[in-house]
Amino acid sequence: MTLDDIAAPDLYRDTVIRYLGYSNEVGESFRPLVNVRLVHFSYLVASGYVLADAADKATKAATNIKHSDSSNSSDIWMRPVVAFSDTLLWQGMASVVIPGFTINRICALTTLFLCKLSKLHSPSPGTRLLLGSWPFRL
């Protein structure tokens, strides 16, 4: 086995940095308990993670073109654009949009249901439920 056979770990998917993509999920879980600005900041962190990952994939695609024998000029511009767009779309949907919307609705409905059921006026039941289930979503 040579050094070329060992792939370098992906900084945004194989290290602890990937947990930044989950920050909006934690922010949404705490929405009933914290200032909404903190929730918006958690979305900023998660979106920054997605943008950084997309830029990294585009840079790697551009670097791979430079090291290949491809002389097709459209290929030089399209691979990084496709890599960036693909990563931005899928990471954005999988890390920010879908989990954020899902957790927001689950937390709101759980809080509403449990408050009506128990006549409590605490916003924390939904937060407790979602934070307790968070490890199962990893």
GROMACS .gro file of C-alpha atoms in nm:
model
  138
    1MET     CA    1   0.000   0.000   0.000
    2THR     CA    2   0.139   0.337  -0.099
    3LEU     CA    3   0.054   0.688   0.015
    4ASP     CA    4  -0.147   0.741  -0.304
    5ASP     CA    5  -0.374   0.452  -0.205
    6ILE     CA    6  -0.467   0.621   0.122
    7ALA     CA    7  -0.730   0.887   0.062
    8ALA     CA    8  -0.711   1.201   0.270
    9PRO     CA    9  -1.010   1.241   0.499
   10ASP     CA   10  -1.275   1.482   0.382
   11LEU     CA   11  -1.253   1.778   0.621
   12TYR     CA   12  -1.625   1.850   0.604
   13ARG     CA   13  -1.757   1.495   0.623
   14ASP     CA   14  -1.500   1.285   0.810
   15THR     CA   15  -1.411   1.518   1.098
   16VAL     CA   16  -1.597   1.683   1.384
   17ILE     CA   17  -1.655   1.989   1.165
   18ARG     CA   18  -1.951   1.802   1.016
   19TYR     CA   19  -2.142   1.864   1.338
   20LEU     CA   20  -2.165   2.233   1.243
   21GLY     CA   21  -2.420   2.121   0.985
   22TYR     CA   22  -2.643   2.007   1.270
   23SER     CA   23  -2.638   2.340   1.454
   24ASN     CA   24  -2.972   2.452   1.311
   25GLU     CA   25  -3.134   2.135   1.443
   26VAL     CA   26  -3.019   2.218   1.794
   27GLY     CA   27  -3.128   2.579   1.745
   28GLU     CA   28  -3.474   2.471   1.630
   29SER     CA   29  -3.505   2.238   1.928
   30PHE     CA   30  -3.435   2.528   2.163
   31ARG     CA   31  -3.657   2.779   1.977
   32PRO     CA   32  -3.926   2.787   2.250
   33LEU     CA   33  -3.665   2.852   2.519
   34VAL     CA   34  -3.417   3.098   2.368
   35ASN     CA   35  -3.418   3.427   2.182
   36VAL     CA   36  -3.502   3.383   1.814
   37ARG     CA   37  -3.171   3.550   1.723
   38LEU     CA   38  -2.988   3.246   1.860
   39VAL     CA   39  -3.197   3.023   1.634
   40HIS     CA   40  -3.115   3.243   1.335
   41PHE     CA   41  -2.747   3.228   1.428
   42SER     CA   42  -2.764   2.847   1.431
   43TYR     CA   43  -2.896   2.863   1.073
   44LEU     CA   44  -2.610   3.096   0.982
   45VAL     CA   45  -2.358   2.843   1.118
   46ALA     CA   46  -2.521   2.550   0.934
   47SER     CA   47  -2.546   2.748   0.609
   48GLY     CA   48  -2.183   2.853   0.642
   49TYR     CA   49  -2.089   2.487   0.679
   50VAL     CA   50  -2.282   2.400   0.363
   51LEU     CA   51  -2.121   2.683   0.165
   52ALA     CA   52  -1.772   2.590   0.286
   53ASP     CA   53  -1.828   2.225   0.194
   54ALA     CA   54  -1.956   2.323  -0.152
   55ALA     CA   55  -1.657   2.553  -0.209
   56ASP     CA   56  -1.423   2.275  -0.097
   57LYS     CA   57  -1.577   2.028  -0.343
   58ALA     CA   58  -1.554   2.283  -0.627
   59THR     CA   59  -1.188   2.349  -0.543
   60LYS     CA   60  -1.112   1.977  -0.541
   61ALA     CA   61  -1.288   1.934  -0.876
   62ALA     CA   62  -1.084   2.221  -1.025
   63THR     CA   63  -0.763   2.072  -0.884
   64ASN     CA   64  -0.846   1.730  -1.031
   65ILE     CA   65  -0.892   1.888  -1.375
   66LYS     CA   66  -0.551   2.054  -1.357
   67HIS     CA   67  -0.389   1.719  -1.279
   68SER     CA   68  -0.575   1.530  -1.549
   69ASP     CA   69  -0.500   1.524  -1.919
   70SER     CA   70  -0.833   1.681  -2.009
   71SER     CA   71  -0.795   1.968  -2.252
   72ASN     CA   72  -1.165   2.028  -2.309
   73SER     CA   73  -1.221   2.394  -2.216
   74SER     CA   74  -1.586   2.353  -2.120
   75ASP     CA   75  -1.487   2.072  -1.885
   76ILE     CA   76  -1.251   2.305  -1.702
   77TRP     CA   77  -1.537   2.533  -1.601
   78MET     CA   78  -1.821   2.286  -1.573
   79ARG     CA   79  -1.680   2.032  -1.326
   80PRO     CA   80  -1.624   2.284  -1.046
   81VAL     CA   81  -1.962   2.449  -1.113
   82VAL     CA   82  -2.139   2.112  -1.109
   83ALA     CA   83  -1.953   2.003  -0.795
   84PHE     CA   84  -2.041   2.329  -0.617
   85SER     CA   85  -2.406   2.323  -0.727
   86ASP     CA   86  -2.453   1.957  -0.644
   87THR     CA   87  -2.303   1.989  -0.298
   88LEU     CA   88  -2.486   2.314  -0.225
   89LEU     CA   89  -2.821   2.169  -0.329
   90TRP     CA   90  -2.795   1.835  -0.153
   91GLN     CA   91  -2.615   1.951   0.161
   92GLY     CA   92  -2.847   2.251   0.185
   93MET     CA   93  -3.154   2.032   0.164
   94ALA     CA   94  -3.017   1.750   0.383
   95SER     CA   95  -2.849   1.965   0.648
   96VAL     CA   96  -3.053   2.285   0.666
   97VAL     CA   97  -3.392   2.293   0.494
   98ILE     CA   98  -3.552   1.954   0.558
   99PRO     CA   99  -3.429   1.896   0.916
  100GLY     CA  100  -3.501   2.257   1.015
  101PHE     CA  101  -3.856   2.248   0.883
  102THR     CA  102  -3.923   1.902   1.026
  103ILE     CA  103  -3.792   1.984   1.372
  104ASN     CA  104  -3.974   2.318   1.377
  105ARG     CA  105  -4.307   2.152   1.304
  106ILE     CA  106  -4.251   1.856   1.538
  107CYS     CA  107  -4.148   2.085   1.821
  108ALA     CA  108  -4.443   2.321   1.766
  109LEU     CA  109  -4.699   2.040   1.740
  110THR     CA  110  -4.555   1.847   2.035
  111THR     CA  111  -4.555   2.157   2.253
  112LEU     CA  112  -4.909   2.243   2.150
  113PHE     CA  113  -5.034   1.888   2.208
  114LEU     CA  114  -4.860   1.840   2.543
  115CYS     CA  115  -4.963   2.183   2.672
  116LYS     CA  116  -5.328   2.117   2.585
  117LEU     CA  117  -5.311   1.764   2.723
  118SER     CA  118  -5.152   1.851   3.054
  119LYS     CA  119  -5.271   2.213   3.084
  120LEU     CA  120  -4.906   2.312   3.127
  121HIS     CA  121  -4.786   2.636   2.984
  122SER     CA  122  -4.424   2.536   2.950
  123PRO     CA  123  -4.262   2.542   2.606
  124SER     CA  124  -4.007   2.279   2.699
  125PRO     CA  125  -4.182   1.941   2.636
  126GLY     CA  126  -4.119   1.957   2.263
  127THR     CA  127  -3.761   2.065   2.319
  128ARG     CA  128  -3.697   1.775   2.555
  129LEU     CA  129  -3.850   1.527   2.312
  130LEU     CA  130  -3.647   1.650   2.014
  131LEU     CA  131  -3.318   1.675   2.201
  132GLY     CA  132  -3.371   1.325   2.335
  133SER     CA  133  -3.420   1.190   1.983
  134TRP     CA  134  -3.130   1.385   1.827
  135PRO     CA  135  -2.865   1.107   1.861
  136PHE     CA  136  -3.088   0.873   1.659
  137ARG     CA  137  -3.084   1.115   1.361
  138LEU     CA  138  -2.706   1.102   1.328
   0.00000   0.00000   0.00000
